[in-house]
Amino acid sequence: GVEFGDVYAEFVGESLTFKERKERFGPFDLDNNGNIDLIEFLLYFYKKEILKGYQHRNGVDSDIPEETQTEALMKEVSGPAVLIDKQLDQNILDLKRLEEGYNKTVAALKSEAVDGGSNLKKIQLAANLKKAEDNYKNDQKRFWSNEQIQGKLEKMMKKQEDLVSSVRAEIAAEDEAARGPTKKK
């Protein structure tokens, strides 16, 4: 069989000892079988690009800590296809940010309510919570609804499934053509 270290050295131009390979690729051995398969290698090789996409779509401005990079990679590649429809990506990110802002506002208002105060202050806090909720609902109307986003994602997934089926059929046809005619007994 082909040794991974040889393939890596030829592909990347860097020779690593067995121990160095274990340290570098250990976090990418997702099925913990002691081997790096093609998908795991590609995750490693395209790690920077995948993490950059994750940061963009999740509104992460700082570098992702080393200990959480594998989790971020998995979330990025196992989620719905991205960068196919920038408008969809932006709507999802903006809605996520809107929800985070709303949750922070509500948490701050609830914190004030816990601190106590007069009945008048509690009534005012309740009114502020209601106003924050109304603002959140109105702000959501500027974006695609969850149903619209889900519909768009379903259409994209269907297109991807159709494309995969088409490519598989092409590969099968090419494989059959490469084998040439077969004799029937």
Coordinates of N, CA, C and O in Angstrom, one line a residue:
G1 N 0.8 -1.2 0.0 CA 0.0 0.0 0.0 C 0.9 1.2 0.0 O 2.1 1.2 0.2
V2 N 0.2 2.3 -0.2 CA 0.9 3.6 -0.2 C 0.9 4.2 1.2 O -0.1 4.2 1.9
E3 N 2.1 4.7 1.6 CA 2.3 5.3 2.9 C 1.9 6.8 2.8 O 2.3 7.5 1.9
F4 N 1.0 7.2 3.8 CA 0.6 8.5 3.9 C 1.7 9.5 3.9 O 1.7 10.6 3.2
G5 N 2.8 9.3 4.6 CA 3.9 10.2 4.7 C 4.5 10.4 3.3 O 5.0 11.5 3.0
D6 N 4.6 9.4 2.5 CA 5.2 9.5 1.1 C 4.3 10.4 0.3 O 4.7 11.3 -0.4
V7 N 3.0 10.2 0.4 CA 2.0 11.0 -0.4 C 2.1 12.5 0.1 O 2.1 13.4 -0.7
Y8 N 2.1 12.7 1.4 CA 2.2 14.0 1.9 C 3.4 14.7 1.5 O 3.4 15.9 1.0
A9 N 4.6 14.0 1.5 CA 5.8 14.6 1.1 C 5.8 15.0 -0.3 O 6.3 16.1 -0.7
E10 N 5.2 14.2 -1.2 CA 5.2 14.5 -2.6 C 4.2 15.6 -2.9 O 4.4 16.5 -3.7
F11 N 3.0 15.6 -2.2 CA 2.0 16.6 -2.4 C 2.4 18.0 -1.9 O 2.1 19.0 -2.5
V12 N 3.0 18.0 -0.7 CA 3.3 19.3 0.0 C 4.7 19.7 -0.1 O 5.1 20.8 -0.1
G13 N 5.6 18.7 -0.4 CA 7.0 19.0 -0.4 C 7.7 19.1 0.9 O 8.8 19.7 1.0
E14 N 7.1 18.5 1.9 CA 7.7 18.5 3.3 C 7.6 17.1 3.9 O 6.6 16.5 3.9
S15 N 8.8 16.6 4.3 CA 8.9 15.3 4.9 C 8.7 15.5 6.4 O 9.3 16.3 7.0
L16 N 7.9 14.6 7.0 CA 7.7 14.6 8.4 C 8.0 13.2 9.0 O 7.7 12.2 8.3
T17 N 8.5 13.2 10.2 CA 8.6 11.9 10.9 C 7.3 11.4 11.3 O 6.3 12.1 11.2
F18 N 7.2 10.1 11.7 CA 5.9 9.5 12.1 C 5.3 10.3 13.2 O 4.1 10.6 13.2
K19 N 6.2 10.6 14.2 CA 5.7 11.4 15.4 C 5.2 12.8 15.0 O 4.1 13.2 15.5
E20 N 5.9 13.4 14.1 CA 5.4 14.8 13.6 C 4.1 14.7 12.9 O 3.2 15.5 13.1
R21 N 3.9 13.6 12.1 CA 2.6 13.4 11.4 C 1.5 13.1 12.4 O 0.4 13.7 12.3
K22 N 1.8 12.3 13.4 CA 0.8 12.1 14.4 C 0.3 13.3 15.2 O -0.8 13.6 15.4
E23 N 1.3 14.2 15.5 CA 1.0 15.4 16.2 C 0.2 16.4 15.3 O -0.8 17.0 15.7
R24 N 0.6 16.5 14.0 CA 0.0 17.4 13.1 C -1.4 17.0 12.7 O -2.3 17.8 12.6
F25 N -1.5 15.7 12.4 CA -2.8 15.2 11.8 C -3.7 14.5 12.8 O -4.8 14.2 12.5
G26 N -3.2 14.3 14.0 CA -4.1 13.7 15.1 C -5.5 14.3 15.2 O -6.5 13.6 15.2
P27 N -5.5 15.7 15.3 CA -6.9 16.3 15.4 C -7.8 16.1 14.2 O -9.0 16.3 14.3
F28 N -7.2 15.7 13.1 CA -8.0 15.6 11.9 C -8.4 14.1 11.6 O -9.1 13.8 10.7
D29 N -7.9 13.2 12.5 CA -8.3 11.8 12.4 C -9.7 11.7 13.1 O -9.8 11.3 14.2
L30 N -10.7 12.1 12.4 CA -12.1 12.3 12.9 C -12.7 11.0 13.4 O -13.5 11.0 14.3
D31 N -12.4 9.9 12.7 CA -13.0 8.6 13.1 C -12.1 7.9 14.1 O -12.4 6.7 14.4
N32 N -11.0 8.5 14.5 CA -10.0 7.9 15.4 C -9.6 6.5 15.1 O -9.4 5.6 15.9
N33 N -9.4 6.2 13.8 CA -8.9 4.9 13.3 C -7.4 4.8 13.1 O -6.9 3.8 12.7
G34 N -6.7 5.9 13.4 CA -5.2 5.9 13.3 C -4.8 6.2 11.9 O -3.6 6.2 11.6
N35 N -5.7 6.4 11.0 CA -5.4 6.7 9.6 C -6.0 8.0 9.2 O -7.0 8.4 9.7
I36 N -5.4 8.7 8.2 CA -5.9 9.9 7.7 C -6.4 9.6 6.3 O -5.7 9.2 5.4
D37 N -7.8 9.7 6.1 CA -8.3 9.4 4.8 C -8.4 10.7 4.0 O -7.9 11.7 4.4
L38 N -8.8 10.6 2.8 CA -8.8 11.7 1.9 C -9.6 12.9 2.4 O -9.0 14.1 2.4
I39 N -10.7 12.7 3.0 CA -11.5 13.8 3.5 C -10.8 14.5 4.7 O -10.7 15.7 4.7
E40 N -10.2 13.7 5.5 CA -9.5 14.3 6.7 C -8.3 15.0 6.2 O -8.0 16.1 6.7
F41 N -7.6 14.5 5.2 CA -6.4 15.3 4.6 C -6.9 16.6 4.0 O -6.2 17.6 4.2
L42 N -8.0 16.5 3.3 CA -8.5 17.8 2.6 C -8.9 18.8 3.7 O -8.7 20.0 3.5
L43 N -9.5 18.3 4.8 CA -9.8 19.3 5.9 C -8.5 20.0 6.4 O -8.5 21.2 6.6
Y44 N -7.5 19.2 6.5 CA -6.2 19.7 7.0 C -5.7 20.7 5.9 O -5.3 21.8 6.2
F45 N -5.6 20.3 4.7 CA -5.0 21.0 3.6 C -5.7 22.4 3.4 O -5.1 23.4 3.1
Y46 N -7.1 22.4 3.4 CA -7.8 23.6 3.2 C -8.3 24.2 4.4 O -9.3 25.0 4.4
K47 N -7.7 23.9 5.6 CA -8.1 24.4 6.9 C -8.3 25.9 6.9 O -9.3 26.4 7.4
K48 N -7.3 26.7 6.4 CA -7.3 28.1 6.5 C -8.6 28.7 5.7 O -9.3 29.5 6.2
E49 N -8.8 28.2 4.5 CA -9.9 28.6 3.7 C -11.2 28.3 4.4 O -12.2 29.1 4.4
I50 N -11.4 27.1 4.9 CA -12.6 26.7 5.5 C -12.9 27.5 6.8 O -14.0 28.0 7.0
L51 N -11.8 27.7 7.6 CA -12.0 28.5 8.8 C -12.3 30.0 8.5 O -13.1 30.6 9.2
K52 N -11.8 30.5 7.4 CA -12.1 31.8 7.0 C -13.6 31.9 6.6 O -14.3 32.9 7.0
G53 N -14.1 30.9 5.9 CA -15.5 30.9 5.6 C -16.4 30.8 6.9 O -17.4 31.5 7.0
Y54 N -15.9 30.0 7.8 CA -16.7 29.9 9.1 C -16.7 31.2 9.8 O -17.8 31.6 10.3
Q55 N -15.6 31.9 9.9 CA -15.5 33.2 10.5 C -16.5 34.2 9.9 O -17.2 34.9 10.6
H56 N -16.5 34.2 8.6 CA -17.3 35.1 7.8 C -18.8 34.8 8.1 O -19.6 35.7 8.4
R57 N -19.2 33.6 8.0 CA -20.6 33.2 8.1 C -21.1 33.3 9.6 O -22.3 33.4 9.8
N58 N -20.2 33.3 10.5 CA -20.6 33.3 11.9 C -20.2 34.6 12.6 O -20.4 34.7 13.9
G59 N -19.8 35.6 11.9 CA -19.5 36.9 12.4 C -18.3 36.8 13.5 O -18.3 37.6 14.4
V60 N -17.4 35.9 13.3 CA -16.2 35.8 14.2 C -15.1 36.7 13.6 O -14.6 36.4 12.5
D61 N -14.7 37.7 14.4 CA -13.7 38.6 13.9 C -12.3 38.2 14.3 O -11.3 38.6 13.6
S62 N -12.1 37.5 15.4 CA -10.8 37.1 15.8 C -10.4 35.7 15.3 O -11.3 34.9 14.9
D63 N -9.2 35.3 15.5 CA -8.7 34.0 15.1 C -9.4 33.0 16.0 O -9.6 33.2 17.2
I64 N -9.7 31.8 15.4 CA -10.3 30.7 16.2 C -9.2 30.0 16.9 O -8.2 29.6 16.4
P65 N -9.4 29.8 18.3 CA -8.3 29.1 19.1 C -8.1 27.7 18.5 O -9.0 27.0 18.0
E66 N -6.8 27.3 18.6 CA -6.4 26.0 18.0 C -7.3 24.9 18.6 O -7.6 24.0 17.8
E67 N -7.6 24.9 19.9 CA -8.4 23.8 20.5 C -9.8 23.7 20.0 O -10.4 22.7 20.1
T68 N -10.3 24.7 19.3 CA -11.7 24.7 18.8 C -11.8 24.7 17.3 O -12.9 24.7 16.7
Q69 N -10.6 24.6 16.6 CA -10.6 24.7 15.2 C -11.3 23.5 14.5 O -12.0 23.6 13.6
T70 N -11.0 22.3 15.1 CA -11.6 21.1 14.5 C -13.1 21.1 14.6 O -13.8 20.8 13.6
E71 N -13.6 21.6 15.7 CA -15.1 21.7 15.8 C -15.6 22.7 14.8 O -16.7 22.5 14.2
A72 N -15.0 23.8 14.6 CA -15.4 24.8 13.7 C -15.3 24.3 12.3 O -16.3 24.5 11.5
L73 N -14.3 23.5 11.9 CA -14.2 22.9 10.6 C -15.4 22.0 10.3 O -16.0 22.0 9.3
M74 N -15.7 21.2 11.3 CA -16.8 20.2 11.2 C -18.1 20.9 11.0 O -18.9 20.5 10.2
K75 N -18.3 22.0 11.8 CA -19.6 22.8 11.6 C -19.7 23.4 10.2 O -20.7 23.4 9.6
E76 N -18.5 23.8 9.7 CA -18.5 24.5 8.4 C -18.8 23.5 7.3 O -19.6 23.8 6.4
V77 N -18.2 22.4 7.3 CA -18.3 21.4 6.2 C -19.6 20.6 6.3 O -20.0 20.0 5.3
S78 N -20.2 20.4 7.5 CA -21.3 19.6 7.6 C -22.6 20.4 7.5 O -23.7 19.8 7.5
G79 N -22.6 21.7 7.5 CA -23.8 22.5 7.4 C -24.2 22.6 5.9 O -23.6 22.0 5.0
P80 N -25.2 23.4 5.7 CA -25.7 23.5 4.3 C -24.6 24.2 3.5 O -23.7 24.9 4.0
A81 N -24.6 24.0 2.2 CA -23.6 24.6 1.3 C -23.6 26.1 1.4 O -24.7 26.7 1.6
V82 N -22.5 26.7 1.4 CA -22.3 28.1 1.6 C -21.5 28.7 0.4 O -20.9 28.0 -0.4
L83 N -21.6 30.0 0.3 CA -20.9 30.7 -0.8 C -21.5 30.4 -2.1 O -20.9 30.6 -3.1
I84 N -22.7 29.8 -2.1 CA -23.4 29.5 -3.4 C -24.3 30.7 -3.6 O -24.5 31.1 -4.7
D85 N -24.9 31.2 -2.6 CA -25.8 32.3 -2.6 C -25.4 33.3 -1.6 O -25.7 33.1 -0.4
K86 N -24.7 34.4 -1.9 CA -24.2 35.3 -1.0 C -25.3 36.0 -0.2 O -25.2 36.4 0.9
Q87 N -26.4 36.3 -0.9 CA -27.6 36.9 -0.3 C -28.1 36.0 0.8 O -28.5 36.5 1.9
L88 N -28.2 34.8 0.6 CA -28.7 33.8 1.6 C -27.7 33.8 2.8 O -28.1 33.9 4.0
D89 N -26.4 33.7 2.5 CA -25.4 33.7 3.6 C -25.5 35.0 4.4 O -25.5 34.9 5.6
Q90 N -25.7 36.1 3.8 CA -25.8 37.4 4.5 C -27.0 37.5 5.3 O -27.0 38.0 6.4
N91 N -28.2 37.0 4.8 CA -29.4 37.0 5.6 C -29.3 36.2 6.8 O -29.7 36.6 7.9
I92 N -28.7 35.0 6.7 CA -28.5 34.1 7.8 C -27.6 34.8 8.9 O -27.9 34.8 10.1
L93 N -26.5 35.4 8.4 CA -25.6 36.0 9.4 C -26.3 37.2 10.0 O -26.2 37.4 11.3
D94 N -27.0 38.1 9.3 CA -27.6 39.2 9.8 C -28.7 38.9 10.8 O -28.9 39.5 11.9
L95 N -29.5 37.8 10.5 CA -30.5 37.4 11.5 C -29.9 36.8 12.7 O -30.4 37.1 13.8
K96 N -28.8 36.2 12.6 CA -28.0 35.7 13.8 C -27.6 36.8 14.6 O -27.7 36.8 15.9
R97 N -27.0 37.8 14.0 CA -26.5 39.0 14.8 C -27.7 39.7 15.4 O -27.6 40.2 16.6
L98 N -28.8 39.9 14.7 CA -30.0 40.5 15.3 C -30.5 39.8 16.5 O -30.8 40.4 17.5
E99 N -30.5 38.5 16.4 CA -31.0 37.7 17.6 C -30.0 37.8 18.7 O -30.5 37.9 19.9
E100 N -28.7 37.8 18.5 CA -27.7 38.0 19.6 C -27.9 39.3 20.2 O -27.9 39.4 21.5
G101 N -28.1 40.4 19.5 CA -28.4 41.7 20.0 C -29.6 41.7 20.9 O -29.6 42.3 22.0
Y102 N -30.7 41.1 20.4 CA -31.9 41.1 21.1 C -31.7 40.3 22.5 O -32.2 40.8 23.5
N103 N -31.1 39.2 22.4 CA -30.8 38.4 23.6 C -30.0 39.2 24.6 O -30.3 39.1 25.8
K104 N -29.0 40.0 24.2 CA -28.2 40.8 25.1 C -29.1 41.9 25.8 O -29.0 42.1 27.0
T105 N -30.0 42.5 25.0 CA -30.9 43.5 25.5 C -31.8 42.9 26.5 O -32.0 43.5 27.6
V106 N -32.4 41.8 26.2 CA -33.3 41.2 27.1 C -32.6 40.8 28.4 O -33.1 41.0 29.5
A107 N -31.4 40.2 28.3 CA -30.6 39.8 29.5 C -30.3 41.0 30.4 O -30.5 40.9 31.6
A108 N -30.0 42.1 29.8 CA -29.7 43.3 30.5 C -30.9 43.9 31.2 O -30.9 44.2 32.4
L109 N -32.1 43.8 30.5 CA -33.3 44.3 31.1 C -33.8 43.4 32.3 O -34.2 43.9 33.3
K110 N -33.6 42.1 32.1 CA -34.0 41.1 33.2 C -33.0 41.3 34.4 O -33.5 41.2 35.5
S111 N -31.8 41.6 34.1 CA -30.8 41.8 35.2 C -31.3 43.0 36.0 O -31.2 43.0 37.3
E112 N -31.7 44.1 35.4 CA -32.2 45.3 36.1 C -33.4 44.9 36.9 O -33.6 45.4 38.1
A113 N -34.3 44.1 36.4 CA -35.5 43.7 37.1 C -35.2 42.9 38.4 O -35.8 43.0 39.4
V114 N -34.1 42.0 38.3 CA -33.7 41.2 39.5 C -33.2 42.1 40.6 O -33.4 41.8 41.7
D115 N -32.5 43.2 40.2 CA -32.0 44.1 41.2 C -33.0 44.8 42.0 O -32.7 45.4 43.0
G116 N -34.3 44.6 41.6 CA -35.4 45.2 42.5 C -35.7 46.6 42.1 O -35.4 47.1 41.0
G117 N -36.4 47.2 43.0 CA -36.8 48.6 42.8 C -38.3 48.7 43.0 O -39.0 47.8 43.5
S118 N -38.8 49.9 42.8 CA -40.2 50.2 43.1 C -41.1 49.4 42.0 O -40.6 49.0 41.0
N119 N -42.4 49.4 42.4 CA -43.3 48.8 41.4 C -43.3 49.6 40.1 O -43.5 49.0 39.0
L120 N -43.2 50.9 40.2 CA -43.2 51.7 39.0 C -42.0 51.4 38.1 O -42.1 51.3 36.9
K121 N -40.8 51.1 38.7 CA -39.6 50.7 38.0 C -39.9 49.4 37.3 O -39.5 49.1 36.2
K122 N -40.5 48.4 38.0 CA -40.8 47.1 37.5 C -41.8 47.2 36.3 O -41.6 46.5 35.3
I123 N -42.7 48.1 36.4 CA -43.7 48.3 35.3 C -42.9 48.8 34.1 O -43.1 48.4 32.9
Q124 N -42.0 49.8 34.3 CA -41.2 50.4 33.2 C -40.3 49.3 32.6 O -40.2 49.3 31.4
L125 N -39.7 48.4 33.4 CA -38.9 47.4 32.8 C -39.7 46.4 32.0 O -39.3 46.0 30.9
A126 N -40.9 46.1 32.4 CA -41.8 45.2 31.7 C -42.1 45.9 30.3 O -42.2 45.2 29.3
A127 N -42.4 47.2 30.4 CA -42.7 47.9 29.1 C -41.5 47.9 28.2 O -41.6 47.7 27.0
N128 N -40.3 48.0 28.8 CA -39.0 48.0 28.0 C -38.8 46.6 27.3 O -38.4 46.5 26.2
L129 N -39.1 45.6 28.1 CA -39.0 44.2 27.5 C -40.0 44.1 26.3 O -39.6 43.5 25.3
K130 N -41.2 44.5 26.5 CA -42.2 44.4 25.4 C -41.7 45.2 24.2 O -41.9 44.8 23.1
K131 N -41.2 46.4 24.5 CA -40.7 47.3 23.4 C -39.5 46.6 22.6 O -39.5 46.6 21.4
A132 N -38.6 46.0 23.4 CA -37.5 45.3 22.8 C -38.0 44.1 21.9 O -37.5 43.9 20.8
E133 N -39.0 43.4 22.4 CA -39.5 42.3 21.7 C -40.2 42.8 20.4 O -40.0 42.2 19.3
D134 N -41.0 43.9 20.5 CA -41.6 44.4 19.3 C -40.6 44.9 18.3 O -40.7 44.7 17.1
N135 N -39.5 45.6 18.8 CA -38.5 46.0 17.9 C -37.8 44.9 17.2 O -37.5 44.9 16.0
Y136 N -37.5 43.8 17.9 CA -36.9 42.6 17.3 C -37.8 42.0 16.2 O -37.3 41.7 15.1
K137 N -39.1 41.9 16.5 CA -40.0 41.3 15.5 C -40.1 42.2 14.2 O -40.1 41.7 13.1
N138 N -40.1 43.5 14.4 CA -40.1 44.5 13.3 C -38.8 44.4 12.5 O -38.8 44.5 11.3
D139 N -37.7 44.3 13.2 CA -36.4 44.2 12.6 C -36.2 43.0 11.8 O -35.6 42.9 10.7
Q140 N -36.8 41.9 12.2 CA -36.8 40.6 11.5 C -37.5 40.7 10.1 O -37.1 40.0 9.2
K141 N -38.4 41.6 10.0 CA -39.2 41.7 8.8 C -38.3 42.3 7.6 O -38.6 42.1 6.5
R142 N -37.2 42.9 8.0 CA -36.3 43.4 6.9 C -35.5 42.3 6.2 O -34.9 42.4 5.2
F143 N -35.5 41.1 6.8 CA -34.8 39.9 6.3 C -35.7 38.9 5.8 O -36.9 39.0 6.0
W144 N -35.1 37.9 5.2 CA -35.9 36.8 4.7 C -36.5 36.0 5.9 O -35.9 36.0 7.0
S145 N -37.7 35.5 5.8 CA -38.3 34.7 6.9 C -37.6 33.4 7.0 O -36.9 32.9 6.1
N146 N -37.8 32.7 8.1 CA -37.2 31.4 8.3 C -37.7 30.4 7.2 O -37.0 29.6 6.7
E147 N -39.0 30.6 6.8 CA -39.5 29.7 5.8 C -38.9 30.0 4.4 O -38.6 29.1 3.7
Q148 N -38.6 31.3 4.1 CA -37.9 31.6 2.9 C -36.5 31.0 2.9 O -36.0 30.5 1.9
I149 N -35.8 31.2 4.0 CA -34.4 30.7 4.1 C -34.4 29.1 3.9 O -33.7 28.6 3.2
Q150 N -35.4 28.5 4.6 CA -35.5 27.0 4.6 C -35.8 26.6 3.1 O -35.2 25.6 2.6
G151 N -36.7 27.3 2.5 CA -37.0 27.0 1.1 C -35.8 27.1 0.2 O -35.6 26.3 -0.7
K152 N -35.1 28.2 0.4 CA -33.9 28.4 -0.5 C -32.8 27.3 -0.2 O -32.2 26.8 -1.1
L153 N -32.6 26.9 1.1 CA -31.7 25.9 1.4 C -32.1 24.5 0.8 O -31.3 23.8 0.3
E154 N -33.4 24.2 0.8 CA -33.9 23.0 0.3 C -33.7 23.0 -1.3 O -33.3 21.9 -1.8
K155 N -33.9 24.1 -1.9 CA -33.7 24.1 -3.4 C -32.2 23.9 -3.7 O -31.8 23.2 -4.6
M156 N -31.3 24.5 -2.9 CA -29.9 24.4 -3.1 C -29.5 22.9 -2.9 O -28.7 22.4 -3.6
M157 N -30.0 22.3 -1.8 CA -29.7 20.9 -1.5 C -30.2 20.0 -2.7 O -29.4 19.1 -3.1
K158 N -31.3 20.3 -3.2 CA -31.8 19.5 -4.3 C -30.9 19.6 -5.6 O -30.6 18.6 -6.2
K159 N -30.5 20.9 -5.8 CA -29.6 21.1 -7.0 C -28.3 20.3 -6.7 O -27.7 19.7 -7.7
Q160 N -27.8 20.3 -5.5 CA -26.5 19.6 -5.2 C -26.7 18.1 -5.4 O -25.9 17.4 -6.0
E161 N -27.9 17.6 -4.9 CA -28.1 16.1 -5.1 C -28.2 15.8 -6.6 O -27.7 14.7 -7.0
D162 N -28.9 16.6 -7.3 CA -29.0 16.4 -8.8 C -27.6 16.4 -9.4 O -27.3 15.6 -10.3
L163 N -26.8 17.4 -9.0 CA -25.4 17.5 -9.6 C -24.6 16.2 -9.2 O -23.9 15.7 -10.1
V164 N -24.7 15.8 -8.0 CA -23.9 14.6 -7.6 C -24.4 13.4 -8.4 O -23.6 12.6 -8.9
S165 N -25.7 13.2 -8.6 CA -26.2 12.1 -9.3 C -25.7 12.2 -10.8 O -25.4 11.1 -11.4
S166 N -25.7 13.4 -11.3 CA -25.2 13.5 -12.7 C -23.8 13.2 -12.8 O -23.4 12.5 -13.8
V167 N -23.0 13.6 -11.9 CA -21.5 13.3 -11.9 C -21.3 11.8 -11.8 O -20.5 11.3 -12.5
R168 N -22.0 11.2 -10.9 CA -21.9 9.8 -10.7 C -22.3 9.0 -12.0 O -21.6 8.0 -12.3
A169 N -23.3 9.4 -12.7 CA -23.7 8.8 -13.9 C -22.6 9.0 -15.0 O -22.3 8.0 -15.7
E170 N -22.0 10.2 -15.0 CA -20.9 10.4 -16.0 C -19.7 9.5 -15.7 O -19.1 9.0 -16.6
I171 N -19.4 9.4 -14.4 CA -18.2 8.6 -14.0 C -18.5 7.1 -14.4 O -17.6 6.5 -14.9
A172 N -19.7 6.7 -14.1 CA -20.1 5.3 -14.4 C -20.0 5.1 -15.9 O -19.5 4.0 -16.4
A173 N -20.5 6.0 -16.7 CA -20.4 5.9 -18.2 C -19.0 5.9 -18.6 O -18.6 5.1 -19.5
E174 N -18.1 6.8 -18.1 CA -16.7 6.8 -18.5 C -16.0 5.5 -18.1 O -15.2 5.0 -18.8
D175 N -16.3 5.0 -16.9 CA -15.8 3.7 -16.4 C -16.1 2.6 -17.3 O -15.3 1.8 -17.7
E176 N -17.4 2.5 -17.7 CA -17.9 1.5 -18.6 C -17.2 1.6 -20.0 O -16.8 0.6 -20.6
A177 N -17.1 2.8 -20.5 CA -16.5 3.0 -21.8 C -15.0 2.6 -21.7 O -14.4 2.1 -22.7
A178 N -14.3 2.9 -20.6 CA -12.9 2.6 -20.5 C -12.7 1.1 -20.4 O -11.6 0.6 -20.9
R179 N -13.6 0.3 -19.9 CA -13.5 -1.1 -19.8 C -13.7 -1.8 -21.2 O -13.3 -2.9 -21.4
G180 N -14.4 -1.1 -22.1 CA -14.7 -1.6 -23.4 C -15.8 -2.6 -23.4 O -16.4 -2.9 -22.4
P181 N -16.1 -3.1 -24.6 CA -17.3 -4.0 -24.7 C -17.0 -5.3 -23.9 O -15.8 -5.8 -23.9
T182 N -18.0 -5.9 -23.4 CA -17.9 -7.2 -22.6 C -18.6 -8.2 -23.4 O -19.6 -8.0 -24.1
K183 N -18.1 -9.4 -23.3 CA -18.8 -10.6 -24.0 C -19.9 -11.1 -23.0 O -19.7 -11.3 -21.9
K184 N -21.0 -11.4 -23.6 CA -22.1 -12.0 -22.8 C -22.0 -13.5 -23.1 O -21.8 -14.0 -24.2
K185 N -22.2 -14.3 -22.1 CA -22.1 -15.8 -22.2 C -23.4 -16.4 -22.4 O -24.4 -16.0 -22.1

